[in-house]
Each structure stands twice: as C-alpha cells, then as structure tokens.
Short mmCIF file of C-alpha atoms in Angstrom, two decimals:
data_model
loop_
_atom_site.label_atom_id
_atom_site.label_comp_id
_atom_site.label_asym_id
_atom_site.label_seq_id
_atom_site.Cartn_x
_atom_site.Cartn_y
_atom_site.Cartn_z
CA MET A 26 61.98 193.78 114.69
CA LYS A 27 61.18 195.41 111.34
CA LYS A 28 63.34 192.83 109.56
CA ASN A 29 61.51 189.99 111.29
CA PHE A 30 58.14 191.48 110.36
CA ALA A 31 59.21 191.92 106.74
CA HIS A 32 60.46 188.33 106.65
CA ILE A 33 57.15 187.04 108.02
CA LEU A 34 55.21 189.17 105.51
CA VAL A 35 57.21 187.76 102.58
CA ILE A 36 56.60 184.19 103.75
CA ALA A 37 52.87 184.89 104.13
CA LEU A 38 52.69 186.31 100.62
CA ILE A 39 54.51 183.28 99.20
CA ILE A 40 52.14 180.87 100.97
CA THR A 41 49.13 182.85 99.74
CA PHE A 42 50.46 182.80 96.17
CA ILE A 43 51.10 179.05 96.28
CA SER A 44 47.66 178.26 97.70
CA CYS A 45 45.94 180.49 95.14
CA GLU A 46 47.94 178.86 92.36
CA GLU A 47 46.86 175.40 93.58
CA LYS A 48 43.22 176.47 93.56
CA GLN A 49 43.48 177.87 90.03
CA ASN A 50 45.33 174.91 88.51
CA GLY A 51 43.14 172.23 87.04
CA PHE A 52 43.73 168.59 86.20
CA GLU A 53 45.45 166.88 83.30
CA ILE A 54 44.95 163.29 82.12
CA SER A 55 47.43 161.58 79.81
CA ALA A 56 46.07 158.26 78.56
CA TYR A 57 47.77 155.28 76.93
CA LEU A 58 45.24 152.70 75.75
CA ASP A 59 45.21 149.58 73.61
CA GLY A 60 42.44 148.14 71.46
CA PHE A 61 40.47 151.29 70.64
CA THR A 62 39.94 152.38 67.06
CA GLU A 63 41.59 155.53 65.78
CA ASN A 64 39.60 158.74 66.41
CA SER A 65 37.36 157.15 69.05
CA LYS A 66 35.65 159.98 70.93
CA VAL A 67 36.56 160.57 74.59
CA ILE A 68 34.25 162.42 77.00
CA VAL A 69 35.46 163.36 80.49
CA SER A 70 32.69 164.44 82.88
CA ASP A 71 32.06 165.24 86.53
CA ILE A 72 29.93 162.33 87.75
CA SER A 73 27.85 164.22 90.32
CA SER A 74 26.93 167.22 88.15
CA GLN A 75 27.15 165.46 84.74
CA LYS A 76 29.11 168.47 83.49
CA VAL A 77 31.37 167.69 80.53
CA LEU A 78 34.86 168.81 81.53
CA ASP A 79 36.62 168.00 78.26
CA SER A 80 36.22 165.99 75.07
CA THR A 81 38.87 164.75 72.68
CA LYS A 82 39.84 161.81 70.44
CA ILE A 83 42.17 158.83 70.67
CA ILE A 84 45.13 159.25 68.31
CA ASP A 85 47.75 156.49 68.09
CA GLY A 86 46.37 154.90 71.24
CA LYS A 87 46.67 158.10 73.27
CA PHE A 88 44.57 161.02 74.39
CA PHE A 89 45.12 164.10 76.51
CA ALA A 90 42.37 165.87 78.48
CA ASN A 91 42.28 168.69 80.98
CA GLY A 92 39.79 170.72 82.98
CA PHE A 93 38.97 172.01 86.43
CA LEU A 94 37.10 170.27 89.25
CA ASP A 95 34.91 172.62 91.29
CA ASN A 96 34.69 170.14 94.18
CA ALA A 97 38.11 168.51 94.21
CA PRO A 98 38.73 165.72 94.86
CA SER A 99 35.74 164.10 93.20
CA SER A 100 34.73 161.30 90.85
CA ILE A 101 35.02 161.82 87.11
CA SER A 102 33.92 159.52 84.32
CA VAL A 103 35.87 158.68 81.18
CA ILE A 104 33.59 157.51 78.37
CA ILE A 105 35.00 156.27 75.06
CA LEU A 106 32.70 156.02 72.04
CA SER A 107 34.00 153.94 69.15
CA ASP A 108 32.63 152.48 65.93
CA GLU A 109 30.69 155.73 65.26
CA GLY A 110 29.18 155.66 68.74
CA LYS A 111 27.90 152.08 68.53
CA GLU A 112 30.36 150.89 71.19
CA ARG A 113 30.64 152.54 74.59
CA ASN A 114 33.29 151.94 77.26
CA TYR A 115 33.19 153.53 80.69
CA SER A 116 35.56 153.91 83.61
CA SER A 117 35.93 156.36 86.49
CA ILE A 118 38.66 158.04 88.51
CA PHE A 119 38.61 159.66 91.95
CA MET A 120 41.03 162.55 91.66
CA GLY A 121 41.79 166.14 92.48
CA ASN A 122 43.09 168.96 90.32
CA GLU A 123 46.29 167.04 89.62
CA ASN A 124 48.22 165.53 86.73
CA VAL A 125 47.63 161.81 86.24
CA SER A 126 48.33 159.16 83.64
CA ILE A 127 46.03 156.25 82.88
CA SER A 128 46.61 153.04 81.00
CA GLY A 129 44.56 150.01 80.04
CA ASP A 130 42.96 148.22 77.16
CA LYS A 131 39.50 148.05 75.66
CA ALA A 132 38.77 144.52 76.92
CA THR A 133 39.17 145.48 80.59
CA PHE A 134 38.51 149.23 80.46
CA ASP A 135 35.09 148.98 82.11
CA LYS A 136 36.54 146.91 84.98
CA GLY A 137 39.06 149.57 85.89
CA ILE A 138 42.13 151.32 84.59
CA GLU A 139 45.59 151.82 86.03
CA VAL A 140 45.98 155.34 87.38
CA LYS A 141 49.34 156.88 88.27
CA GLY A 142 50.11 160.26 89.80
CA SER A 143 46.94 160.66 91.89
CA LYS A 144 47.10 160.86 95.67
CA TYR A 145 43.38 160.04 95.86
CA HIS A 146 42.58 157.22 93.44
CA GLY A 147 44.37 154.38 95.25
CA LEU A 148 41.57 153.81 97.76
CA LYS A 149 38.96 153.83 95.00
CA ALA A 150 40.91 151.12 93.17
CA ASP A 151 40.97 149.07 96.39
CA TYR A 152 37.23 149.55 96.90
CA ASP A 153 36.47 148.61 93.29
CA LYS A 154 38.32 145.31 93.70
CA ARG A 155 36.07 144.48 96.64
CA VAL A 156 32.72 145.32 95.05
CA ASN A 157 33.20 144.76 91.32
CA PRO A 158 32.59 140.97 91.53
CA LEU A 159 29.24 141.72 93.18
CA TYR A 160 28.39 144.31 90.53
CA ASP A 161 29.18 141.74 87.84
CA GLU A 162 26.94 139.18 89.53
CA ARG A 163 24.15 141.74 89.86
CA ASP A 164 24.40 142.58 86.15
CA LYS A 165 24.06 138.89 85.30
CA LYS A 166 20.93 138.57 87.44
CA LEU A 167 19.43 141.65 85.82
CA MET A 168 20.12 140.26 82.35
CA GLN A 169 18.38 137.03 83.37
CA MET A 170 15.43 139.04 84.64
CA PHE A 171 15.14 141.07 81.43
CA ALA A 172 15.32 137.89 79.35
CA LEU A 173 12.48 136.36 81.36
CA ARG A 174 10.42 139.52 80.91
CA ASN A 175 11.04 139.60 77.16
CA ASP A 176 10.00 135.94 76.89
CA GLY A 177 6.77 136.67 78.78
CA LYS A 178 7.76 134.33 81.61
CA TRP A 179 7.88 136.92 84.40
CA ASN A 180 5.43 136.41 87.27
CA ASP A 181 4.87 137.27 90.93
CA SER A 182 6.88 134.26 92.06
CA LEU A 183 9.92 135.40 90.09
CA GLN A 184 9.43 138.97 91.31
CA SER A 185 9.73 137.66 94.86
CA ALA A 186 12.67 135.41 93.98
CA TYR A 187 14.64 138.38 92.67
CA TRP A 188 13.47 141.38 94.72
CA SER A 189 12.03 140.20 98.07
CA GLU A 190 13.99 140.65 101.32
CA THR A 191 15.69 137.32 100.63
CA GLY A 192 15.72 137.72 96.83
CA LEU A 193 18.72 137.14 94.59
CA ILE A 194 19.38 140.80 93.82
CA THR A 195 18.53 141.97 97.34
CA LYS A 196 21.15 139.59 98.76
CA ILE A 197 23.78 141.03 96.42
CA ASP A 198 22.82 144.59 97.38
CA ASN A 199 22.99 143.75 101.09
CA GLU A 200 26.43 142.19 100.68
CA THR A 201 27.61 145.25 98.75
CA SER A 202 26.37 147.50 101.58
CA LYS A 203 28.26 145.41 104.15
CA ILE A 204 31.48 145.66 102.16
CA THR A 205 31.00 149.41 101.70
CA GLU A 206 30.34 149.90 105.41
CA LYS A 207 33.46 147.94 106.35
CA PHE A 208 35.55 149.83 103.80
CA ILE A 209 34.37 153.20 105.12
CA SER A 210 35.11 152.19 108.73
CA GLU A 211 38.62 151.09 107.82
CA ASN A 212 39.43 154.21 105.78
CA ILE A 213 37.27 156.95 107.28
CA ASN A 214 40.15 159.42 107.46
CA SER A 215 40.33 159.81 103.69
CA ASP A 216 38.52 161.87 101.09
CA PHE A 217 37.29 158.83 99.20
CA ALA A 218 35.79 157.02 102.21
CA LEU A 219 34.14 160.23 103.39
CA SER A 220 32.75 160.88 99.92
CA GLN A 221 31.27 157.37 99.94
CA LEU A 222 29.73 157.99 103.36
CA VAL A 223 28.13 161.21 102.08
CA THR A 224 26.91 159.57 98.86
CA ASN A 225 25.46 156.51 100.61
CA LYS A 226 24.33 158.16 103.85
CA ASN A 227 20.72 157.06 103.34
CA ASP A 228 21.86 153.42 103.40
CA PHE A 229 23.47 153.63 106.85
CA SER A 230 22.10 154.01 110.36
CA LYS A 231 22.56 157.32 112.13
CA GLU A 232 24.58 155.48 114.77
CA PHE A 233 27.04 154.27 112.14
CA ILE A 234 27.42 157.77 110.68
CA GLN A 235 27.97 159.31 114.12
CA ASN A 236 30.59 156.68 114.96
CA GLN A 237 32.49 157.59 111.81
CA LEU A 238 32.36 161.28 112.69
CA ASP A 239 33.67 160.47 116.18
CA ASN A 240 36.64 158.64 114.64
CA LEU A 241 37.75 161.49 112.39
CA GLU A 242 41.20 162.99 112.68
CA PRO A 243 41.41 166.78 113.28
CA ARG A 244 42.31 167.48 109.62
CA PHE A 245 38.84 166.33 108.52
CA LYS A 246 36.78 167.79 111.37
CA GLU A 247 36.04 171.01 109.47
CA SER A 248 35.69 169.44 106.03
CA ARG A 249 32.75 169.80 103.65
CA TYR A 250 31.89 166.14 104.29
CA VAL A 251 31.41 166.70 108.02
CA ASN A 252 29.13 169.68 107.45
CA VAL A 253 26.87 167.56 105.23
CA LEU A 254 26.78 164.60 107.62
CA GLU A 255 26.10 166.71 110.72
CA THR A 256 23.33 168.59 108.91
CA TYR A 257 21.87 165.27 107.76
CA LEU A 258 21.83 163.88 111.32
CA LYS A 259 20.21 166.99 112.80
CA ASN A 260 17.36 167.38 110.29
CA LYS A 261 14.55 164.94 109.57
CA PRO A 262 13.21 164.31 106.05
CA LEU A 263 10.35 166.66 105.19
CA GLU A 264 7.04 164.82 105.32
CA SER A 265 3.74 166.02 103.87
CA GLY A 266 2.41 168.82 106.09
CA ALA A 267 5.81 169.68 107.58
CA SER A 268 7.06 173.26 107.50
CA PHE A 269 9.82 174.24 105.06
CA TYR A 270 13.50 174.39 105.96
CA ASP A 271 14.85 177.91 105.64
CA PHE A 272 18.19 178.61 103.97
CA LYS A 273 20.22 181.49 102.57
CA ALA A 274 21.25 181.74 98.94
CA GLU A 275 22.14 184.28 96.27
CA ASP A 276 19.67 185.14 93.50
CA GLN A 277 20.57 185.94 89.89
CA ASN A 278 20.59 189.66 90.72
CA GLY A 279 23.36 189.19 93.28
CA GLN A 280 21.10 189.61 96.31
CA SER A 281 21.37 187.40 99.39
CA VAL A 282 17.90 186.06 100.19
CA ASP A 283 16.21 183.83 102.75
CA PHE A 284 13.91 181.15 101.38
CA ALA A 285 11.39 182.14 104.08
CA SER A 286 10.93 185.54 102.40
CA PHE A 287 9.17 183.95 99.43
CA PHE A 288 6.16 183.11 101.57
CA ASN A 289 5.49 186.80 102.32
CA ASN A 290 3.36 187.40 99.22
CA ASN A 291 -0.06 186.60 97.82
CA LYS A 292 0.88 183.34 96.06
CA ASP A 293 -1.07 180.28 97.14
CA PHE A 294 1.71 177.84 96.28
CA THR A 295 5.50 177.76 95.92
CA LEU A 296 7.34 175.17 93.83
CA LEU A 297 10.98 174.73 94.85
CA GLU A 298 12.96 173.06 92.07
CA PHE A 299 16.44 171.61 92.62
CA TYR A 300 18.12 171.81 89.24
CA SER A 301 21.46 171.28 87.50
CA PRO A 302 22.26 172.96 84.17
CA HIS A 303 24.06 169.79 83.05
CA CYS A 304 21.24 167.37 83.96
CA SER A 305 19.50 165.94 80.87
CA TRP A 306 16.20 165.41 82.71
CA CYS A 307 16.27 168.99 84.01
CA LYS A 308 16.68 170.19 80.44
CA LYS A 309 13.79 168.02 79.33
CA ALA A 310 11.55 169.36 82.10
CA LEU A 311 12.42 173.03 81.50
CA PRO A 312 9.99 173.81 78.62
CA GLU A 313 7.11 172.31 80.61
CA ILE A 314 8.13 174.17 83.77
CA LYS A 315 8.10 177.38 81.71
CA GLU A 316 4.59 176.63 80.48
CA LEU A 317 3.48 175.81 84.02
CA GLU A 318 4.86 179.09 85.36
CA LYS A 319 3.09 181.06 82.63
CA ALA A 320 -0.24 179.26 83.00
CA GLU A 321 -0.39 179.26 86.81
CA LYS A 322 1.49 182.44 87.77
CA GLU A 323 -1.56 183.94 89.49
CA LYS A 324 -1.35 181.38 92.29
CA LEU A 325 2.01 179.61 91.83
CA GLN A 326 5.57 180.92 92.12
CA ILE A 327 8.55 178.85 91.05
CA ILE A 328 11.95 179.07 92.75
CA THR A 329 14.80 177.20 91.06
CA TYR A 330 17.82 176.25 93.18
CA ASN A 331 20.96 175.47 91.18
CA VAL A 332 22.75 172.63 92.98
CA ASP A 333 26.16 172.98 91.32
CA LYS A 334 29.07 175.01 92.65
CA ASN A 335 30.10 176.84 89.49
CA LYS A 336 28.54 180.32 89.66
CA GLU A 337 29.42 181.23 86.08
CA ASP A 338 27.60 178.15 84.74
CA TRP A 339 24.53 179.06 86.82
CA LEU A 340 24.30 182.66 85.61
CA LYS A 341 25.07 181.75 82.01
CA THR A 342 22.46 178.98 81.75
CA THR A 343 19.84 181.04 83.59
CA LYS A 344 20.19 183.69 80.90
CA LEU A 345 20.48 181.28 77.96
CA ASN A 346 17.43 179.30 79.09
CA GLY A 347 15.34 182.46 79.38
CA ILE A 348 14.34 181.77 82.99
CA THR A 349 12.31 184.73 84.21
CA TRP A 350 11.52 183.56 87.73
CA THR A 351 13.90 183.57 90.71
CA THR A 352 16.89 181.25 90.57
CA LEU A 353 19.14 180.65 93.57
CA TRP A 354 22.71 179.51 94.10
CA ASN A 355 25.02 178.69 97.01
CA GLU A 356 28.80 178.52 96.81
CA ASN A 357 28.83 175.10 98.52
CA GLY A 358 26.86 173.47 95.69
CA ARG A 359 25.88 169.89 96.49
CA TYR A 360 27.50 170.26 99.91
CA SER A 361 25.16 173.09 100.90
CA ASP A 362 22.74 172.89 103.84
CA ALA A 363 19.74 173.23 101.53
CA TYR A 364 20.82 170.29 99.36
CA THR A 365 21.26 168.14 102.47
CA LYS A 366 18.20 169.25 104.45
CA TYR A 367 15.91 168.67 101.49
CA ARG A 368 17.37 165.18 100.93
CA VAL A 369 18.16 165.84 97.27
CA ALA A 370 19.39 162.54 95.84
CA GLY A 371 19.38 163.70 92.23
CA THR A 372 18.02 166.34 89.90
CA PRO A 373 15.44 167.44 89.22
CA THR A 374 13.72 167.29 92.62
CA TYR A 375 10.58 169.30 93.39
CA TYR A 376 8.89 170.40 96.61
CA LEU A 377 5.45 172.01 96.51
CA PHE A 378 4.51 174.22 99.49
CA ASP A 379 1.22 175.87 100.42
CA LYS A 380 0.83 179.54 101.39
CA GLN A 381 1.95 178.81 104.96
CA GLY A 382 5.10 177.03 103.80
CA ASN A 383 3.92 173.51 104.54
CA VAL A 384 4.86 170.62 102.25
CA VAL A 385 2.06 169.59 99.90
CA GLU A 386 3.98 167.09 97.77
CA LYS A 387 7.46 166.04 96.69
CA TRP A 388 8.57 164.68 93.30
CA THR A 389 11.95 163.12 92.53
CA GLY A 390 12.98 163.01 88.89
CA TYR A 391 11.01 163.84 85.77
CA ASP A 392 8.39 161.92 83.84
CA GLU A 393 5.54 162.79 81.49
CA LYS A 394 3.05 162.97 84.38
CA LEU A 395 4.98 165.54 86.43
CA ILE A 396 3.26 168.73 85.27
CA ALA A 397 -0.19 167.15 85.43
CA ASP A 398 0.52 166.00 88.98
CA ILE A 399 1.65 169.49 90.00
CA LYS A 400 -1.42 171.10 88.43
CA ASN A 401 -3.66 168.61 90.18
CA SER A 402 -2.01 169.47 93.52
CA ILE A 403 -2.65 173.22 93.19
CA LYS A 404 -6.32 173.06 92.24
#
C-alpha cells in the first residue's frame, strides 16, 4: 500500500512539474523572409493589449523573437518597418506559448504568412482565406470614398450609396459577418472560433451565442471564453440612470475590494476608467485625467481598472505614472466579469456615476473634448 501511494505521489509531482513548466515557457518565432531590406525593424505585439512582446531586426532574411503570452492562445501582430520606417508591413498569428516558424515575402506579407509548428494557427489561416477578399474589396471602396472627399465631390447621396443599409460598404460588412458566423458554427470547439465569438459577440444575436454554447464539447465548458459569453448573456448594457454592476478586484495595496464600497463616502461622483498601460490613447489621456482628479477631488473620485492580465505591468506602470488614486486589477484581465459586464470594447472607456451609483454618462475612447464633457457632467 505504501509503495502504491509513493508511486502515485511521484506521478503527481511529475505532472505538476510538467504543467508548471508549460505555464512558464513562452513562445519563440523563427522567421525566414524574402524581399525585406537588411536591418528592417520587427515588432511583435499582443493585439488585444497592444503590449510589445519583443523587437528585433531582420538579418540575412531572418529574425528570431520570443516572449510570453499572458492569455495563450491569442492573436499577436508582426510589424516590419523598413526604409527607415517609411514602409510598414503587417501580419498576424494566432498562437500559444509554443515554438513556430514563419516564412513569406514582402509582396504578400500583409495577405498572410506560412506558419509551421502551431497547433492553433491553422484555423485562422482558413478563416483569413474566406474573409480576406472581402477585406480587400472594402479597402478599395474606402480608398474611393477618401478620393471623392479629397476632391470635394462627397455628398449626401454618396454617403447613402456607401453607408446606408444597402450601401456598398454595408453589404461587404454584412457578407463578412455571415462568413464569420458560418465559420464559428463549423469550428466552435476550437480556441480560435471561440475567441472570434468573444471578440465579435456584439455582432451576433443572443440566440446564436447560446446555440454555440450548447454545442460545446466538455473540454471547453469551463473555459475562459464560456465565462465571458455567459456573463454577457446574463447582463444588459448599462443605460443612463441604471445602477452600477458590482465586482471584486485587487487594489495597488494588495487589498481585495468591492466596487460597491466606493459609494460609501462623501463624493458626489465616481469616474470608473478602464485602462491599459500599453494603450496609446490611455497614455495620452493620463495627464488630463491627473489634472481632472486634482481640480475636482472635492466632489469626484477616480477609480482606474487595469484590463490586462499581467499584474507586474499594472503595479509597475501605476508607480511610474504617479497615479495617486485607487487602481484595480483582476487576474482574468480582459476575460473578467467587470470587463464583460461593462461592455468594454476598447480602452480607454469611462463610466461616470452619481452618489447613488447610477450611470450619468459613458465615454468610449479619448478625444480633446473628453475632460470638458466630464466636467460639464459633474457641475
């Protein structure tokens, strides 16, 4: 009996070691490319967070990059800047923390690259073949539209011809949605199809989403994708006047807090900011948010929710940016309940609440009018 127990214990320790090793190992990309100039800069980034994972240069038609994906598998971008940054080529890979090789040439790089060694990218390549012709056609229509605008020929009739329910671009978008829906239905038991369903959930009916959940195999029933989709189906978008959604998160002092607790003070308003430390628009907004917090701190409190999974990045940038107000983080990042319930489509996103926790206003993105709009809403 003791021998059997010892044998089981050894096996358990081996399995634990292997699984921990898999979690700690990152990805490696070996690239073999034609047509790019020597020393062209390569930037590899996480598409959802915009975090730069590695940067390097092309030497003798090759480059090597590595890093770690916090939410593997996920989509990463490979951007190549040549001719001193005047030329830009872009492609993307859906991959995990695995070793892959890519090949291609400059002329077709933006249309897709050959990826070997990934157990995830194959479905993305299939999907790209289906939708890329539509993307190309859409780009052509947009170029036509911009040319008409530049020539001063744009008018209401052309606006309707391009963007109405039966417009040229609308038709392309509708066809793309149909292809995406069909692709997801055919491949729902895969990480890539589920990631597309999560990303495009606002484009699909709740009935379609529920049908996909019903068709999932057991191995995906407890996945991060399912948690997001079920939370999305159960919670309505917050309208003006609606009460806040509560959630739990960790603050920069290591304390677990409920969002509801921030309404138990004498502040008239609460601004909840969804933020990513790698988002360029978040960085642009930060100095103005600091000024707003300083100028209106008698009646306004700001709570910043970091949407990315990497805790070290959150704590480091909070300190480097000199943020003095409360910042929050959840280990599930963009798959957290808060991110889903508040319908965050991108960063920054802002919700303004009154003293009772009711929605006053919502802003998506940043522009030069943002701070003025917030100030006007808290008069």
